[in-house]
Short mmCIF file of C-alpha atoms in Angstrom, two decimals:
data_model
loop_
_atom_site.label_atom_id
_atom_site.label_comp_id
_atom_site.label_asym_id
_atom_site.label_seq_id
_atom_site.Cartn_x
_atom_site.Cartn_y
_atom_site.Cartn_z
CA MET A 1 52.10 131.08 67.88
CA GLU A 2 51.83 129.50 64.51
CA ALA A 3 48.70 131.36 63.63
CA VAL A 4 50.33 134.78 64.30
CA LYS A 5 53.16 133.40 62.02
CA ALA A 6 51.01 132.42 59.66
CA GLY A 7 49.13 135.79 59.61
CA THR A 8 45.80 134.26 60.68
CA LEU A 9 45.82 135.85 63.80
CA THR A 10 47.23 139.35 65.25
CA LEU A 11 49.39 139.70 68.11
CA ASP A 12 46.97 142.00 69.52
CA GLU A 13 46.82 142.61 73.39
CA LYS A 14 44.82 139.31 74.31
CA ALA A 15 47.33 137.38 72.32
CA THR A 16 50.18 138.97 73.71
CA ALA A 17 48.87 138.60 77.30
CA HIS A 18 48.46 134.80 76.97
CA LEU A 19 52.11 134.21 75.63
CA ASP A 20 53.57 136.81 78.35
CA GLY A 21 51.83 134.49 80.90
CA CYS A 22 54.17 132.08 80.04
CA LEU A 23 56.46 131.08 83.25
CA GLY A 24 58.99 129.73 80.20
CA CYS A 25 59.48 126.50 83.12
CA PHE A 26 59.83 123.69 80.20
CA ALA A 27 57.30 121.41 82.36
CA CYS A 28 55.60 121.11 78.86
CA GLU A 29 58.36 119.88 77.38
CA THR A 30 58.70 117.47 79.63
CA ALA A 31 55.10 116.07 79.83
CA CYS A 32 54.87 116.42 75.74
CA PRO A 33 54.86 112.82 74.36
CA SER A 34 55.86 114.21 70.71
CA GLY A 35 58.64 116.34 72.27
CA VAL A 36 57.64 119.72 70.76
CA SER A 37 60.25 122.07 71.90
CA PHE A 38 58.04 124.75 72.93
CA GLY A 39 60.95 126.84 74.29
CA ILE A 40 62.84 127.43 70.97
CA ARG A 41 59.46 128.32 69.45
CA MET A 42 58.94 131.15 72.33
CA GLU A 43 62.15 132.50 71.59
CA GLU A 44 61.19 134.29 68.57
CA PHE A 45 58.41 135.99 70.06
CA LEU A 46 60.29 137.25 73.34
CA PRO A 47 61.50 140.23 71.78
CA ARG A 48 58.15 141.31 70.04
CA LEU A 49 56.50 140.62 73.80
CA ALA A 50 58.86 142.67 75.32
CA GLY A 51 58.15 145.77 73.07
CA GLY A 52 55.70 148.41 73.45
CA SER A 53 53.35 146.17 75.50
CA ALA A 54 55.40 145.85 78.38
CA THR A 55 53.93 147.72 81.46
CA ALA A 56 55.79 150.66 83.47
CA TRP A 57 56.19 148.12 86.35
CA GLN A 58 57.65 145.29 84.11
CA ARG A 59 60.03 147.69 82.43
CA PHE A 60 61.11 148.82 85.92
CA SER A 61 61.28 145.07 87.36
CA ARG A 62 63.43 144.08 84.49
CA ARG A 63 65.97 147.34 85.06
CA VAL A 64 66.32 146.44 88.58
CA ALA A 65 67.24 142.79 87.83
CA THR A 66 70.45 143.80 85.99
CA SER A 67 71.53 146.62 87.57
CA ASP A 68 73.81 146.58 90.62
CA ARG A 69 72.96 149.88 91.74
CA LEU A 70 69.12 149.20 91.97
CA LEU A 71 69.35 145.79 93.41
CA ASP A 72 71.98 147.07 96.15
CA THR A 73 69.85 149.65 97.19
CA GLY A 74 67.07 147.26 97.45
CA LEU A 75 68.65 145.14 99.57
CA ARG A 76 69.74 147.92 101.86
CA ALA A 77 65.96 148.88 101.94
CA ALA A 78 65.24 145.17 102.70
CA ARG A 79 67.50 144.89 105.82
CA ALA A 80 66.90 148.41 107.19
CA ILE A 81 62.87 147.76 107.10
CA ASP A 82 63.67 144.12 108.68
CA THR A 83 65.51 145.85 111.28
CA ALA A 84 63.05 147.95 112.10
CA GLY A 85 60.19 144.92 112.80
CA LEU A 86 58.21 145.41 109.39
CA GLY A 87 59.75 142.47 108.15
CA ARG A 88 56.40 140.77 107.27
CA LEU A 89 54.69 144.04 105.94
CA ARG A 90 57.92 144.26 103.62
CA ARG A 91 57.40 141.01 102.31
CA ARG A 92 54.13 141.80 100.94
CA VAL A 93 55.55 144.57 98.40
CA PRO A 94 56.00 143.11 94.93
CA GLY A 95 59.40 143.29 94.17
CA LEU A 96 61.17 144.79 97.40
CA GLY A 97 59.38 141.57 99.41
CA ILE A 98 61.42 139.02 97.21
CA LEU A 99 65.02 140.35 98.45
CA PRO A 100 66.23 138.53 101.61
CA GLY A 101 66.34 141.29 103.90
CA ARG A 102 67.42 139.86 107.37
CA ASP A 103 65.88 136.10 106.43
CA ARG A 104 68.28 133.46 108.44
CA SER A 105 67.75 131.13 105.43
CA LEU A 106 69.63 133.64 103.04
CA GLU A 107 71.72 135.88 105.00
CA GLY A 108 74.94 136.39 104.05
CA ARG A 109 77.77 135.31 106.21
CA GLU A 110 81.26 137.17 106.22
CA LEU A 111 83.30 135.58 102.97
CA ALA A 112 86.80 135.04 102.37
CA PRO A 113 88.34 134.99 99.16
CA LEU A 114 88.53 132.48 96.85
CA GLU A 115 92.55 132.10 97.19
CA ARG A 116 92.06 132.44 101.16
CA SER A 117 89.47 130.10 101.51
CA HIS A 118 90.09 128.17 104.87
CA VAL A 119 89.75 124.86 102.88
CA HIS A 120 92.84 125.07 100.92
CA GLN A 121 93.08 124.09 96.97
CA PRO A 122 94.03 120.32 96.59
CA VAL A 123 97.85 119.71 95.58
CA TYR A 124 96.61 116.65 93.56
CA PRO A 125 93.61 117.70 92.13
CA ARG A 126 90.59 115.21 90.61
CA ALA A 127 89.56 118.05 88.61
CA ARG A 128 89.91 121.76 88.07
CA VAL A 129 86.86 123.71 87.43
CA ALA A 130 85.54 127.44 86.31
CA LEU A 131 82.85 128.38 88.94
CA LEU A 132 80.16 130.54 87.10
CA THR A 133 79.72 133.04 89.98
CA GLY A 134 76.92 134.55 88.51
CA CYS A 135 75.78 138.15 88.79
CA VAL A 136 72.10 138.98 90.53
CA ALA A 137 72.50 135.34 92.26
CA ASP A 138 76.08 136.16 93.93
CA ARG A 139 75.26 139.71 95.16
CA ILE A 140 71.68 138.07 96.87
CA ALA A 141 72.82 135.00 98.42
CA PRO A 142 76.95 134.92 98.19
CA THR A 143 77.05 131.92 100.30
CA VAL A 144 75.99 129.54 98.07
CA ASN A 145 78.87 129.76 95.81
CA ARG A 146 80.91 130.14 98.93
CA ASP A 147 79.89 126.90 100.15
CA ALA A 148 79.96 125.59 96.53
CA ILE A 149 83.49 126.14 96.57
CA GLU A 150 84.30 125.00 99.85
CA VAL A 151 82.68 121.71 99.15
CA LEU A 152 84.37 120.87 95.62
CA GLN A 153 87.87 121.65 97.31
CA THR A 154 86.95 119.43 100.05
CA ASN A 155 86.39 116.82 97.14
CA ASP A 156 89.97 117.53 95.90
CA VAL A 157 88.25 119.72 92.89
CA GLU A 158 90.48 123.09 91.97
CA VAL A 159 88.28 125.86 91.65
CA VAL A 160 89.81 128.86 89.42
CA GLU A 161 89.15 131.94 89.66
CA VAL A 162 87.34 133.79 86.50
CA PRO A 163 87.44 137.52 87.08
CA GLU A 164 86.52 138.05 83.42
CA GLN A 165 83.39 136.31 83.08
CA VAL A 166 80.11 138.24 82.93
CA CYS A 167 76.45 137.42 83.45
CA CYS A 168 75.24 134.33 81.46
CA GLY A 169 72.29 136.30 79.69
CA ALA A 170 69.48 134.30 81.09
CA LEU A 171 67.84 137.34 82.44
CA ALA A 172 68.11 139.33 79.24
CA PHE A 173 67.24 136.20 77.16
CA HIS A 174 63.94 135.65 78.94
CA ARG A 175 63.10 139.42 78.67
CA GLY A 176 63.47 139.15 75.25
CA ASP A 177 66.66 141.16 74.65
CA THR A 178 68.31 138.41 72.47
CA GLY A 179 70.77 140.98 71.43
CA GLU A 180 72.11 141.65 75.05
CA ALA A 181 71.76 138.10 75.71
CA LEU A 182 74.28 136.72 73.24
CA SER A 183 76.78 139.48 73.32
CA LEU A 184 76.90 138.60 77.13
CA ALA A 185 76.77 134.67 75.91
CA ARG A 186 79.91 135.32 73.43
CA GLU A 187 81.73 136.99 76.12
CA ASN A 188 81.63 134.32 78.54
CA VAL A 189 82.36 131.75 75.79
CA ALA A 190 85.67 133.92 74.71
CA VAL A 191 86.92 133.13 78.41
CA PHE A 192 85.62 129.80 79.40
CA SER A 193 86.51 127.98 76.13
CA SER A 194 90.09 129.28 76.34
CA LEU A 195 90.18 127.89 80.04
CA LEU A 196 88.53 124.32 78.93
CA ALA A 197 91.35 124.36 76.19
CA GLY A 198 93.97 123.77 78.50
CA ARG A 199 93.68 124.93 82.34
CA VAL A 200 90.18 123.80 83.45
CA ASP A 201 88.09 120.51 82.83
CA TYR A 202 84.63 122.11 83.51
CA VAL A 203 82.51 125.17 84.15
CA VAL A 204 80.28 124.53 86.94
CA THR A 205 77.11 125.98 88.11
CA THR A 206 75.29 126.63 90.98
CA ALA A 207 71.89 128.29 89.77
CA ALA A 208 69.77 126.14 87.50
CA GLY A 209 68.67 128.93 85.49
CA CYS A 210 72.37 129.83 84.46
CA GLY A 211 73.46 126.24 83.92
CA ALA A 212 70.59 125.56 81.39
CA MET A 213 71.83 129.28 79.65
CA LEU A 214 75.16 127.94 79.29
CA ARG A 215 74.11 124.74 77.82
CA ASP A 216 72.14 126.36 75.43
CA TYR A 217 74.81 128.47 74.02
CA GLY A 218 76.46 126.06 71.58
CA ARG A 219 72.85 125.93 69.75
CA LEU A 220 72.03 129.95 70.25
CA LEU A 221 75.78 130.54 68.77
CA ALA A 222 75.71 127.80 66.21
CA ALA A 223 76.05 130.64 63.59
CA ASP A 224 79.01 132.34 64.80
CA THR A 225 82.46 131.97 62.98
CA ASP A 226 83.64 130.22 66.19
CA GLY A 227 80.34 128.18 67.10
CA GLY A 228 82.74 125.13 68.17
CA ALA A 229 83.71 127.06 71.11
CA ALA A 230 80.43 127.54 72.38
CA GLU A 231 79.60 123.95 71.82
CA LEU A 232 82.76 123.47 73.88
CA VAL A 233 81.70 125.45 76.71
CA SER A 234 78.32 123.48 76.41
CA ARG A 235 79.43 120.23 76.72
CA GLN A 236 81.56 120.81 79.37
CA VAL A 237 78.93 122.71 82.07
CA ARG A 238 78.45 120.81 84.79
CA ASP A 239 75.64 121.55 87.88
CA VAL A 240 77.76 121.26 91.28
CA CYS A 241 75.48 118.63 92.62
CA GLU A 242 75.82 116.85 89.09
CA LEU A 243 79.59 117.15 88.76
CA LEU A 244 79.77 116.21 92.79
CA VAL A 245 77.99 112.82 92.19
CA GLU A 246 80.06 111.87 88.65
CA LEU A 247 83.13 112.46 91.05
CA ASP A 248 81.68 110.43 93.92
CA PHE A 249 81.98 112.99 96.27
CA ARG A 250 82.69 112.48 100.19
CA ARG A 251 79.91 111.39 102.33
CA PRO A 252 80.48 113.63 105.93
CA GLU A 253 80.05 111.56 109.05
CA LEU A 254 77.28 112.17 110.74
CA PRO A 255 75.96 111.51 114.04
CA ALA A 256 72.64 109.76 114.83
CA GLU A 257 71.38 112.73 116.65
CA GLY A 258 72.10 115.01 113.52
CA ARG A 259 70.04 112.87 110.88
CA ARG A 260 67.18 114.65 109.75
CA PRO A 261 65.20 114.77 106.38
CA VAL A 262 64.79 117.90 104.19
CA ALA A 263 62.03 118.39 101.80
CA TYR A 264 63.34 119.02 98.34
CA HIS A 265 61.96 121.00 95.39
CA ASP A 266 63.01 120.45 92.04
CA ALA A 267 63.95 123.82 90.12
CA CYS A 268 62.25 124.01 86.78
CA HIS A 269 65.16 124.63 84.65
CA LEU A 270 67.35 121.89 86.48
CA LEU A 271 64.58 119.23 86.17
CA HIS A 272 63.11 120.15 82.59
CA ALA A 273 65.59 122.30 81.01
CA CYS A 274 68.65 120.17 82.13
CA GLY A 275 67.15 116.87 82.77
CA ILE A 276 69.10 116.78 86.45
CA GLU A 277 66.77 114.92 89.02
CA ASP A 278 68.64 112.62 90.89
CA ALA A 279 72.30 114.34 91.85
CA PRO A 280 70.67 117.16 94.07
CA ARG A 281 69.01 114.60 96.13
CA ALA A 282 71.82 112.24 96.46
CA VAL A 283 73.60 115.44 97.91
CA CYS A 284 70.50 116.14 100.22
CA ALA A 285 70.76 112.86 101.35
CA ALA A 286 74.36 112.88 102.00
CA ALA A 287 74.34 115.87 103.78
CA THR A 288 71.34 115.13 106.12
CA GLY A 289 71.65 111.37 106.49
CA ALA A 290 68.30 110.80 105.43
CA SER A 291 66.54 110.62 101.93
CA PRO A 292 64.96 113.80 101.08
CA VAL A 293 61.41 113.96 101.21
CA ASP A 294 59.60 115.38 97.89
CA LEU A 295 57.48 118.54 98.26
CA GLY A 296 55.41 117.66 96.05
CA GLU A 297 53.80 118.79 92.72
CA ASN A 298 57.37 119.09 92.13
CA ALA A 299 57.05 119.73 88.37
CA VAL A 300 55.11 122.89 88.93
CA CYS A 301 56.84 126.16 88.85
CA CYS A 302 57.19 128.03 92.32
CA GLY A 303 56.72 131.00 90.39
CA SER A 304 60.20 132.47 90.55
CA ALA A 305 61.01 131.92 86.67
CA GLY A 306 63.86 134.29 86.22
CA SER A 307 62.35 137.57 87.00
CA TYR A 308 58.62 136.36 86.59
CA ASN A 309 57.88 137.07 89.82
CA LEU A 310 58.74 140.57 89.37
CA GLU A 311 56.77 141.05 86.27
CA HIS A 312 53.96 138.66 87.20
CA PRO A 313 53.64 139.16 91.31
CA ASP A 314 49.91 138.06 91.31
CA ILE A 315 50.53 134.75 89.78
CA ALA A 316 53.64 134.43 91.17
CA ASP A 317 52.13 135.05 94.71
CA GLU A 318 49.50 132.27 93.88
CA LEU A 319 52.12 129.45 93.34
CA GLY A 320 54.36 130.63 96.10
CA ARG A 321 51.37 130.15 98.34
CA ARG A 322 50.92 126.76 97.00
CA LYS A 323 54.14 125.71 97.70
CA ALA A 324 54.32 126.99 101.41
CA GLU A 325 51.32 124.91 101.82
CA LEU A 326 53.09 122.01 100.98
CA VAL A 327 55.93 122.81 102.89
CA ALA A 328 53.90 123.11 106.05
CA ALA A 329 52.33 119.99 105.55
CA THR A 330 55.16 118.03 105.58
CA GLY A 331 56.16 119.25 109.04
CA LEU A 332 60.24 119.38 108.17
CA GLU A 333 62.08 122.71 108.87
CA THR A 334 64.11 122.78 105.86
CA VAL A 335 63.50 123.02 102.26
CA ALA A 336 66.36 122.34 99.38
CA VAL A 337 65.72 123.67 96.01
CA ALA A 338 69.24 124.26 93.71
CA ASN A 339 68.68 127.73 92.16
CA VAL A 340 68.60 130.83 93.99
CA GLY A 341 65.56 132.62 92.10
CA CYS A 342 63.87 129.87 93.66
CA GLN A 343 65.10 129.98 97.12
CA LEU A 344 63.94 133.90 97.42
CA GLN A 345 60.53 132.84 96.04
CA MET A 346 59.91 130.06 98.39
CA ALA A 347 61.37 132.04 101.43
CA ARG A 348 59.32 134.81 100.82
CA ALA A 349 55.86 132.56 100.59
CA LEU A 350 56.97 130.74 103.57
CA ALA A 351 57.58 134.11 105.66
CA LEU A 352 53.96 135.24 104.47
CA ALA A 353 52.35 132.45 105.25
CA ARG A 354 54.11 131.91 108.53
CA VAL A 355 55.67 128.68 108.23
CA LYS A 356 58.72 128.47 110.12
CA ALA A 357 61.31 127.03 107.68
CA VAL A 358 64.11 127.73 106.06
CA VAL A 359 65.05 127.30 102.21
CA ARG A 360 68.78 125.80 101.42
CA HIS A 361 70.99 125.00 98.37
CA PRO A 362 71.78 121.37 98.79
CA VAL A 363 75.73 122.54 98.47
CA GLU A 364 74.96 124.73 101.38
CA LEU A 365 73.38 121.57 103.53
CA LEU A 366 76.61 119.52 102.69
CA ALA A 367 79.29 122.34 103.20
CA GLU A 368 77.61 122.49 106.89
CA ALA A 369 77.69 118.78 107.28
CA TYR A 370 81.32 119.01 106.74
CA ARG A 371 81.98 121.45 109.04
CA SER A 372 80.09 119.86 111.43
CA ALA A 373 82.10 116.51 111.11
CA ALA A 374 85.04 118.19 111.06
CA SER A 375 84.27 120.21 114.52
CA ARG A 376 83.83 116.96 116.49
#
């Protein structure tokens, strides 16, 4: 990158392929003893990489990742193929194979509207939050946000609906469409900063990539006339597990026979970009009654990396296979990871490897534990 900027190297096909192959997982920043901000340096190259060098498949994948119509079509096709008994064959198809279909670990249950949730909003809330429902994430795995709402309300946190919110902009930013990403960021800043000025205390996220993007609003929009509003949003963003630990969440009462450990894998943007490592493990421990078992190689990306698994399926498949091998080696039935993209990637890898384990978000495990305790 320095050579290209200095004009001593041309951003030719070879150099473009090298930079385009970056996962954007920020593991290099965590490991770097000099504290090099590689992600920021990469930002100026993303628009250049997204130009004419993108393959037809990459351009199509980017459209699918941000199109409600194409995504819904893909979800319906995945479910139909799975119903026909061809699920494992479907899993081999790039793009289509990443969708949950009839996967039990991500299958959507009937969702109640926020105001009709069977766990009532607290009369005297400990905090008020706005939940970033996301766009792609909420359509693919709606139970994650539904369970997050239920868990927050169980812990006397009021969850405020924010229908005006839009996509956080992370997918557009990662594919090099900086203009669209910043436009979306400005819309969210206008909405959330207004709420933070009076009605809510935090903006809560359930997807690591979205959380990392919101935390970067202050820097990305610092030059705006109202850059202070963006900085306010960035300061008040909390991952759902992070907030639960801050509020000393209620531990469910679990029977002895229900205490089973789960494997835990760090989502790259939660670990490397946000620096959150202990909170999701604490939630898993409370939900299962046992400390989670590190999957191993947790600092290595699973291959999801936003839309990377759509644009670079071969590399993503290789990374996914390694994660499936690690899951199989634990002998555990459940893998917890706090990011929907990682859930999709790892669920596909497990299905292809015939490893009988499900992938869950930590708040899904906690919501299930609360329900189980309440039913006894």
